[in-house]
Amino acid sequence: MSPSLTSHSSTPADRDTVGTADLAALQRRDRTDRRTRAAFAAAFALIGAALAGPVLVTIPARALAAATLVALAVVGAGALASTAVTWLGGRYEMSRPHPWQVWQWRITRRWYAPGATVWHTEPNAGTAPLAVLGWYTDPACRMPWALVYDGTPLMAGGSALWLPLTDLSPTPRASSAGDRIGGPR
């Protein structure tokens, strides 16, 4: 780390103490940056209000209220559209071979979408179905990860866990000969 962000000057004895001190220094730096950005935003808002104030006084109150209502409606519609796109993107995948040829677009449900039922791929991991609570992907990861829950109550030791998609399958494992009713044939 750069000397301006670290809180120690010599070689420390305890690595956790250094990590905690560095984290505290980074948090202080982040808090200072946040306050500076807020101060600049407030200054620009005041400058805008000072410039727009004389003009706004000349506009009739009804027209100003109507313009404000339209602006809020546009912002609300944008927020609603963004929420819908996020929700749909988490559950469906759209392949677009060409952006202007809409008839070639294909929409498919993700098998690991929230609410889907999946199973472990490894035989020793259990055969119970898992419910997908959510999923996450990152450029640093080789594949998406799914947050799954087996339905065991929290009091009985159950909890949700993150698993890579390679450990999950949209269909149950094929049962082995010993798993059949009546034993092997």
Coordinates of N, CA and C in Angstrom, one line a residue:
M1 N 0.8 -1.2 0.0 CA 0.0 0.0 0.0 C 0.9 1.2 0.0
S2 N 0.3 2.3 -0.4 CA 1.1 3.5 -0.5 C 1.3 4.1 1.0
P3 N 2.4 4.8 1.2 CA 2.6 5.3 2.6 C 1.5 6.2 3.1
S4 N 0.8 6.9 2.2 CA -0.3 7.8 2.7 C -1.5 7.0 3.2
L5 N -1.7 5.7 2.8 CA -2.8 5.0 3.3 C -2.5 4.0 4.4
T6 N -1.3 3.7 4.7 CA -1.0 2.8 5.8 C -0.9 3.5 7.1
S7 N -1.1 2.8 8.2 CA -1.0 3.4 9.5 C 0.2 3.0 10.3
H8 N 1.1 2.3 9.6 CA 2.3 1.9 10.3 C 3.6 2.3 9.5
S9 N 4.7 2.5 10.3 CA 5.9 2.9 9.6 C 7.0 1.9 9.7
S10 N 6.9 1.0 10.6 CA 7.9 -0.1 10.8 C 7.3 -1.4 10.5
T11 N 8.1 -2.4 10.5 CA 7.7 -3.8 10.3 C 6.8 -4.2 11.5
P12 N 5.6 -4.6 11.3 CA 4.8 -4.9 12.4 C 5.0 -6.4 12.8
A13 N 4.6 -6.7 14.1 CA 4.7 -8.0 14.6 C 3.5 -8.9 14.3
D14 N 2.3 -8.2 14.3 CA 1.1 -9.0 14.1 C 0.4 -8.6 12.8
R15 N 0.2 -9.5 11.9 CA -0.3 -9.2 10.6 C -1.8 -8.7 10.7
D16 N -2.6 -9.3 11.6 CA -4.0 -8.9 11.8 C -4.1 -7.5 12.2
T17 N -3.2 -7.1 13.1 CA -3.2 -5.7 13.6 C -3.0 -4.7 12.5
V18 N -2.0 -5.1 11.6 CA -1.7 -4.2 10.5 C -2.9 -4.2 9.5
G19 N -3.5 -5.3 9.3 CA -4.7 -5.3 8.4 C -5.8 -4.5 8.9
T20 N -6.0 -4.6 10.2 CA -7.1 -3.8 10.9 C -6.8 -2.3 10.8
A21 N -5.5 -1.9 11.1 CA -5.1 -0.5 11.0 C -5.2 0.0 9.6
D22 N -4.8 -0.8 8.6 CA -4.9 -0.4 7.2 C -6.4 -0.2 6.8
L23 N -7.2 -1.1 7.2 CA -8.7 -1.0 7.0 C -9.3 0.2 7.6
A24 N -8.9 0.6 8.8 CA -9.4 1.8 9.4 C -8.9 3.0 8.7
A25 N -7.6 3.0 8.2 CA -7.1 4.1 7.4 C -7.9 4.3 6.1
L26 N -8.2 3.2 5.5 CA -8.9 3.2 4.2 C -10.4 3.7 4.5
Q27 N -11.0 3.3 5.6 CA -12.3 3.8 5.9 C -12.3 5.3 6.2
R28 N -11.3 5.8 6.9 CA -11.2 7.2 7.1 C -11.0 8.0 5.8
R29 N -10.2 7.4 4.9 CA -10.0 8.1 3.6 C -11.3 8.1 2.8
D30 N -12.0 7.0 2.8 CA -13.3 6.9 2.1 C -14.3 7.9 2.7
R31 N -14.4 8.0 4.0 CA -15.3 8.9 4.7 C -14.9 10.4 4.3
T32 N -13.7 10.7 4.2 CA -13.3 12.0 3.8 C -13.6 12.3 2.4
D33 N -13.4 11.3 1.5 CA -13.8 11.5 0.1 C -15.3 11.7 -0.1
R34 N -16.0 10.9 0.7 CA -17.5 11.0 0.6 C -18.0 12.4 1.1
R35 N -17.4 12.9 2.1 CA -17.8 14.2 2.6 C -17.4 15.3 1.6
T36 N -16.2 15.1 0.9 CA -15.8 16.1 -0.1 C -16.8 16.1 -1.3
R37 N -17.1 14.9 -1.7 CA -18.1 14.8 -2.8 C -19.4 15.4 -2.5
A38 N -19.9 15.2 -1.2 CA -21.2 15.8 -0.8 C -21.1 17.3 -0.7
A39 N -20.0 17.8 -0.3 CA -19.8 19.3 -0.2 C -19.8 19.9 -1.6
F40 N -19.1 19.2 -2.6 CA -19.1 19.7 -4.0 C -20.5 19.7 -4.5
A41 N -21.3 18.6 -4.3 CA -22.6 18.5 -4.8 C -23.5 19.5 -4.2
A42 N -23.4 19.8 -2.9 CA -24.2 20.9 -2.3 C -23.8 22.2 -2.9
A43 N -22.5 22.5 -3.1 CA -22.1 23.8 -3.7 C -22.7 23.9 -5.1
F44 N -22.7 22.9 -5.9 CA -23.2 23.0 -7.3 C -24.7 23.2 -7.2
A45 N -25.4 22.5 -6.3 CA -26.9 22.6 -6.1 C -27.2 24.1 -5.8
L46 N -26.4 24.7 -4.9 CA -26.7 26.1 -4.5 C -26.4 27.0 -5.7
I47 N -25.4 26.8 -6.4 CA -25.1 27.6 -7.6 C -26.3 27.5 -8.6
G48 N -26.7 26.3 -8.8 CA -27.8 26.1 -9.7 C -29.1 26.7 -9.2
A49 N -29.4 26.6 -7.9 CA -30.5 27.3 -7.4 C -30.4 28.8 -7.5
A50 N -29.2 29.3 -7.3 CA -29.0 30.8 -7.4 C -29.3 31.3 -8.8
L51 N -28.8 30.5 -9.8 CA -29.0 30.9 -11.2 C -30.5 30.7 -11.7
A52 N -31.1 29.6 -11.2 CA -32.5 29.3 -11.6 C -33.5 30.0 -10.8
G53 N -33.2 30.4 -9.6 CA -34.2 31.1 -8.8 C -34.9 32.3 -9.4
P54 N -34.2 33.2 -10.0 CA -34.9 34.4 -10.6 C -35.8 33.9 -11.7
V55 N -35.4 32.9 -12.5 CA -36.2 32.4 -13.6 C -37.5 31.7 -13.1
L56 N -37.3 30.9 -12.0 CA -38.4 30.1 -11.5 C -39.5 31.0 -10.9
V57 N -39.1 32.2 -10.4 CA -40.1 33.1 -9.8 C -41.1 33.6 -10.9
T58 N -40.6 33.7 -12.1 CA -41.5 34.3 -13.2 C -42.4 33.2 -13.8
I59 N -42.1 31.9 -13.5 CA -43.0 30.9 -14.1 C -44.2 30.7 -13.2
P60 N -45.4 30.6 -13.8 CA -46.6 30.3 -12.9 C -46.5 29.0 -12.1
A61 N -47.1 29.0 -11.0 CA -47.0 27.9 -10.0 C -47.5 26.6 -10.7
R62 N -48.6 26.8 -11.4 CA -49.2 25.6 -12.0 C -48.3 24.9 -13.1
A63 N -47.7 25.8 -13.9 CA -46.7 25.2 -14.9 C -45.5 24.6 -14.2
L64 N -45.1 25.2 -13.2 CA -43.9 24.7 -12.4 C -44.3 23.3 -11.8
A65 N -45.5 23.2 -11.2 CA -45.9 22.0 -10.6 C -46.1 20.9 -11.7
A66 N -46.6 21.3 -12.8 CA -46.8 20.3 -13.9 C -45.5 19.8 -14.4
A67 N -44.5 20.7 -14.6 CA -43.2 20.3 -15.0 C -42.5 19.4 -14.0
T68 N -42.7 19.7 -12.7 CA -42.1 18.9 -11.7 C -42.7 17.5 -11.7
L69 N -44.0 17.5 -11.8 CA -44.7 16.2 -11.9 C -44.3 15.3 -13.1
V70 N -44.1 16.0 -14.2 CA -43.6 15.2 -15.4 C -42.2 14.7 -15.2
A71 N -41.3 15.6 -14.6 CA -40.0 15.1 -14.3 C -39.9 14.0 -13.4
L72 N -40.7 14.0 -12.3 CA -40.8 12.9 -11.4 C -41.4 11.6 -12.0
A73 N -42.3 11.8 -12.9 CA -42.9 10.6 -13.6 C -41.8 10.0 -14.5
V74 N -41.0 10.8 -15.2 CA -40.0 10.3 -16.0 C -38.9 9.5 -15.2
V75 N -38.5 10.1 -14.1 CA -37.6 9.4 -13.2 C -38.2 8.1 -12.6
G76 N -39.4 8.1 -12.2 CA -40.1 6.9 -11.7 C -40.2 5.8 -12.8
A77 N -40.5 6.2 -14.0 CA -40.6 5.3 -15.1 C -39.2 4.7 -15.4
G78 N -38.2 5.5 -15.4 CA -36.8 5.0 -15.6 C -36.4 4.0 -14.5
A79 N -36.8 4.3 -13.2 CA -36.5 3.4 -12.1 C -37.2 2.1 -12.2
L80 N -38.5 2.2 -12.6 CA -39.3 1.0 -12.8 C -38.7 0.1 -14.0
A81 N -38.3 0.7 -15.1 CA -37.7 0.0 -16.2 C -36.4 -0.7 -15.8
S82 N -35.6 0.0 -15.0 CA -34.4 -0.5 -14.5 C -34.6 -1.7 -13.6
T83 N -35.6 -1.6 -12.7 CA -35.9 -2.7 -11.8 C -36.4 -3.9 -12.6
A84 N -37.2 -3.7 -13.6 CA -37.7 -4.8 -14.5 C -36.6 -5.5 -15.2
V85 N -35.7 -4.7 -15.8 CA -34.6 -5.2 -16.5 C -33.7 -6.1 -15.6
T86 N -33.4 -5.6 -14.4 CA -32.6 -6.3 -13.5 C -33.3 -7.7 -13.1
W87 N -34.6 -7.6 -12.8 CA -35.3 -8.8 -12.4 C -35.3 -9.8 -13.5
L88 N -35.6 -9.4 -14.8 CA -35.7 -10.3 -15.9 C -34.3 -10.8 -16.2
G89 N -33.2 -10.0 -16.1 CA -31.9 -10.4 -16.4 C -31.4 -11.5 -15.4
G90 N -31.9 -11.5 -14.2 CA -31.5 -12.5 -13.3 C -32.2 -13.8 -13.5
R91 N -33.3 -13.8 -14.2 CA -34.1 -15.1 -14.4 C -34.0 -15.6 -15.9
Y92 N -33.8 -14.7 -16.8 CA -33.7 -15.1 -18.2 C -32.5 -14.6 -18.9
E93 N -32.1 -15.3 -19.9 CA -30.9 -14.9 -20.7 C -31.3 -14.6 -22.1
M94 N -30.9 -13.5 -22.7 CA -31.3 -13.2 -24.0 C -30.0 -13.2 -24.9
S95 N -30.1 -14.1 -25.9 CA -29.0 -14.1 -26.9 C -29.4 -13.3 -28.1
R96 N -28.5 -12.4 -28.5 CA -28.8 -11.5 -29.6 C -27.7 -11.6 -30.6
P97 N -27.8 -12.4 -31.6 CA -26.8 -12.6 -32.6 C -26.5 -11.3 -33.4
H98 N -27.6 -10.5 -33.6 CA -27.5 -9.3 -34.3 C -28.4 -8.3 -33.6
P99 N -27.9 -7.1 -33.1 CA -28.8 -6.2 -32.3 C -30.0 -5.7 -33.1
W100 N -29.9 -5.6 -34.4 CA -31.1 -5.0 -35.1 C -32.0 -6.0 -35.7
Q101 N -31.7 -7.3 -35.7 CA -32.6 -8.3 -36.2 C -33.3 -9.0 -35.0
V102 N -34.4 -8.4 -34.6 CA -35.1 -8.8 -33.4 C -35.7 -10.2 -33.6
W103 N -36.0 -10.6 -34.8 CA -36.6 -12.0 -34.9 C -35.6 -13.1 -34.6
Q104 N -34.3 -12.7 -34.5 CA -33.2 -13.7 -34.2 C -32.9 -13.8 -32.7
W105 N -33.5 -12.9 -31.9 CA -33.3 -12.9 -30.5 C -33.9 -14.1 -29.9
R106 N -33.3 -14.8 -28.9 CA -33.8 -15.9 -28.2 C -33.8 -15.7 -26.7
I107 N -34.9 -15.9 -26.1 CA -35.0 -15.7 -24.6 C -35.1 -17.1 -24.0
T108 N -34.2 -17.4 -23.1 CA -34.3 -18.7 -22.4 C -34.2 -18.5 -20.9
R109 N -34.9 -19.3 -20.2 CA -34.8 -19.2 -18.7 C -33.5 -19.8 -18.2
R110 N -32.9 -19.1 -17.3 CA -31.7 -19.7 -16.7 C -32.0 -20.8 -15.8
W111 N -31.4 -22.0 -15.9 CA -31.7 -23.1 -15.1 C -31.3 -22.9 -13.7
Y112 N -30.5 -21.9 -13.4 CA -30.1 -21.5 -12.1 C -30.7 -20.2 -11.6
A113 N -31.8 -19.9 -12.2 CA -32.6 -18.6 -11.8 C -33.1 -18.8 -10.4
P114 N -33.3 -17.6 -9.7 CA -33.9 -17.7 -8.4 C -35.3 -18.4 -8.4
G115 N -35.5 -19.3 -7.5 CA -36.7 -20.0 -7.4 C -36.6 -21.4 -8.1
A116 N -35.6 -21.6 -8.8 CA -35.4 -22.9 -9.5 C -35.0 -24.0 -8.5
T117 N -35.2 -25.3 -8.9 CA -34.8 -26.4 -8.1 C -33.6 -27.0 -8.8
V118 N -32.5 -27.3 -8.1 CA -31.3 -27.8 -8.6 C -30.8 -29.0 -7.7
W119 N -29.9 -29.8 -8.2 CA -29.3 -30.9 -7.4 C -27.8 -30.8 -7.5
H120 N -27.2 -31.5 -6.5 CA -25.7 -31.6 -6.5 C -25.3 -32.6 -7.6
T121 N -24.1 -32.3 -8.1 CA -23.6 -33.2 -9.1 C -22.7 -34.3 -8.5
E122 N -22.2 -34.1 -7.3 CA -21.3 -35.1 -6.7 C -22.2 -36.1 -5.9
P123 N -21.8 -37.4 -6.0 CA -22.6 -38.4 -5.3 C -22.6 -38.3 -3.8
N124 N -21.5 -37.9 -3.2 CA -21.4 -37.8 -1.7 C -22.0 -36.5 -1.1
A125 N -22.5 -35.6 -2.0 CA -23.0 -34.3 -1.5 C -24.4 -34.4 -1.1
G126 N -25.1 -35.5 -1.4 CA -26.5 -35.6 -1.0 C -27.4 -35.6 -2.2
T127 N -28.6 -36.2 -2.0 CA -29.5 -36.3 -3.2 C -30.7 -35.4 -3.0
A128 N -30.8 -34.6 -1.9 CA -32.0 -33.7 -1.7 C -31.9 -32.6 -2.7
P129 N -33.1 -32.1 -3.2 CA -33.1 -31.0 -4.1 C -32.7 -29.7 -3.3
L130 N -32.2 -28.7 -4.0 CA -31.8 -27.5 -3.5 C -32.6 -26.3 -4.1
A131 N -33.0 -25.3 -3.4 CA -33.7 -24.2 -3.9 C -32.7 -23.1 -4.2
V132 N -32.7 -22.5 -5.4 CA -31.8 -21.4 -5.7 C -32.4 -20.1 -5.2
L133 N -31.6 -19.4 -4.3 CA -32.1 -18.1 -3.8 C -31.6 -17.0 -4.6
G134 N -30.5 -17.1 -5.3 CA -29.9 -16.1 -6.1 C -28.6 -16.6 -6.8
W135 N -28.1 -15.7 -7.6 CA -26.8 -16.1 -8.3 C -26.0 -14.9 -8.5
Y136 N -24.7 -15.0 -8.8 CA -23.8 -13.9 -8.9 C -22.7 -14.3 -9.9
T137 N -22.3 -13.4 -10.7 CA -21.2 -13.6 -11.6 C -20.3 -12.4 -11.6
D138 N -19.0 -12.6 -11.8 CA -18.0 -11.6 -11.8 C -17.0 -11.9 -12.8
P139 N -16.4 -10.9 -13.4 CA -15.3 -11.2 -14.4 C -14.1 -11.9 -13.8
A140 N -13.9 -11.8 -12.6 CA -12.8 -12.4 -11.9 C -13.0 -13.9 -11.7
C141 N -14.3 -14.3 -11.8 CA -14.7 -15.7 -11.6 C -14.8 -16.4 -12.9
R142 N -14.5 -17.7 -13.0 CA -14.6 -18.5 -14.2 C -16.0 -18.8 -14.6
M143 N -16.9 -18.8 -13.6 CA -18.3 -19.2 -13.8 C -19.2 -18.5 -12.8
P144 N -20.5 -18.4 -13.0 CA -21.4 -17.9 -12.0 C -21.5 -18.8 -10.8
W145 N -21.8 -18.2 -9.7 CA -22.1 -19.0 -8.4 C -23.5 -18.8 -8.1
A146 N -24.1 -19.8 -7.5 CA -25.5 -19.8 -7.1 C -25.6 -19.9 -5.5
L147 N -26.5 -19.2 -5.0 CA -26.8 -19.3 -3.5 C -28.0 -20.3 -3.4
V148 N -27.7 -21.4 -2.8 CA -28.7 -22.5 -2.7 C -29.0 -22.8 -1.2
Y149 N -30.2 -23.3 -1.0 CA -30.7 -23.7 0.3 C -31.4 -25.0 0.2
D150 N -31.1 -25.9 1.2 CA -31.7 -27.2 1.1 C -33.0 -27.4 1.9
G151 N -33.5 -26.4 2.5 CA -34.7 -26.4 3.2 C -34.6 -26.8 4.7
T152 N -33.4 -27.2 5.1 CA -33.3 -27.5 6.5 C -33.5 -26.3 7.4
P153 N -34.3 -26.3 8.4 CA -34.4 -25.2 9.3 C -33.1 -24.7 9.9
L154 N -33.0 -23.4 10.1 CA -31.8 -22.8 10.7 C -31.5 -23.4 12.1
M155 N -32.5 -23.7 12.8 CA -32.3 -24.3 14.2 C -31.7 -25.7 14.1
A156 N -31.9 -26.4 13.0 CA -31.4 -27.7 12.9 C -30.1 -27.8 12.1
G157 N -29.5 -26.6 11.9 CA -28.1 -26.5 11.3 C -28.2 -26.2 9.8
G158 N -29.3 -25.9 9.3 CA -29.4 -25.6 7.9 C -29.0 -24.2 7.6
S159 N -28.4 -23.9 6.5 CA -28.1 -22.6 6.0 C -27.9 -22.5 4.5
A160 N -28.0 -21.4 4.0 CA -27.7 -21.2 2.6 C -26.2 -21.2 2.3
L161 N -25.8 -21.7 1.1 CA -24.4 -21.7 0.8 C -24.2 -21.4 -0.7
W162 N -23.1 -20.8 -1.0 CA -22.7 -20.5 -2.4 C -22.0 -21.7 -3.0
L163 N -22.4 -22.1 -4.1 CA -21.8 -23.2 -4.9 C -21.5 -22.7 -6.3
P164 N -20.4 -23.2 -6.9 CA -20.2 -22.9 -8.4 C -21.2 -23.7 -9.2
L165 N -21.5 -23.2 -10.4 CA -22.5 -23.9 -11.2 C -22.0 -25.3 -11.6
T166 N -20.7 -25.6 -11.6 CA -20.2 -26.9 -11.9 C -20.6 -27.9 -10.9
D167 N -20.9 -27.5 -9.7 CA -21.3 -28.4 -8.6 C -22.8 -28.6 -8.6
L168 N -23.6 -28.0 -9.5 CA -25.0 -28.1 -9.5 C -25.5 -28.6 -10.9
S169 N -26.7 -29.2 -10.9 CA -27.3 -29.7 -12.1 C -28.8 -29.4 -12.1
P170 N -29.4 -29.1 -13.3 CA -30.8 -28.8 -13.4 C -31.6 -30.1 -13.2
T171 N -31.0 -31.2 -13.3 CA -31.7 -32.5 -13.2 C -31.1 -33.4 -12.1
P172 N -31.8 -34.2 -11.5 CA -31.2 -35.1 -10.5 C -30.2 -36.1 -11.1
R173 N -29.3 -36.5 -10.2 CA -28.3 -37.5 -10.7 C -29.0 -38.8 -11.0
A174 N -28.4 -39.5 -12.0 CA -28.9 -40.9 -12.2 C -28.6 -41.7 -11.1
S175 N -29.5 -42.5 -10.6 CA -29.3 -43.3 -9.4 C -28.4 -44.5 -9.8
S176 N -27.6 -44.9 -8.8 CA -26.7 -46.1 -9.1 C -27.5 -47.3 -8.8
A177 N -26.9 -48.5 -9.0 CA -27.5 -49.8 -8.9 C -28.0 -50.0 -7.4
G178 N -27.2 -49.5 -6.5 CA -27.5 -49.7 -5.1 C -28.7 -48.8 -4.6
D179 N -29.0 -47.8 -5.3 CA -30.0 -46.9 -4.9 C -31.4 -47.4 -5.4
R180 N -31.5 -48.4 -6.2 CA -32.8 -48.8 -6.7 C -33.6 -49.5 -5.7
I181 N -34.8 -49.5 -5.8 CA -35.7 -50.3 -4.9 C -35.5 -51.7 -5.2
G182 N -35.3 -52.5 -4.2 CA -35.0 -54.0 -4.3 C -33.6 -54.3 -4.5
G183 N -32.7 -53.3 -4.5 CA -31.3 -53.6 -4.7 C -30.8 -53.7 -6.1
P184 N -29.5 -54.1 -6.3 CA -29.0 -54.2 -7.6 C -29.6 -55.4 -8.4
R185 N -29.6 -55.3 -9.7 CA -30.1 -56.4 -10.5 C -29.0 -57.1 -11.3

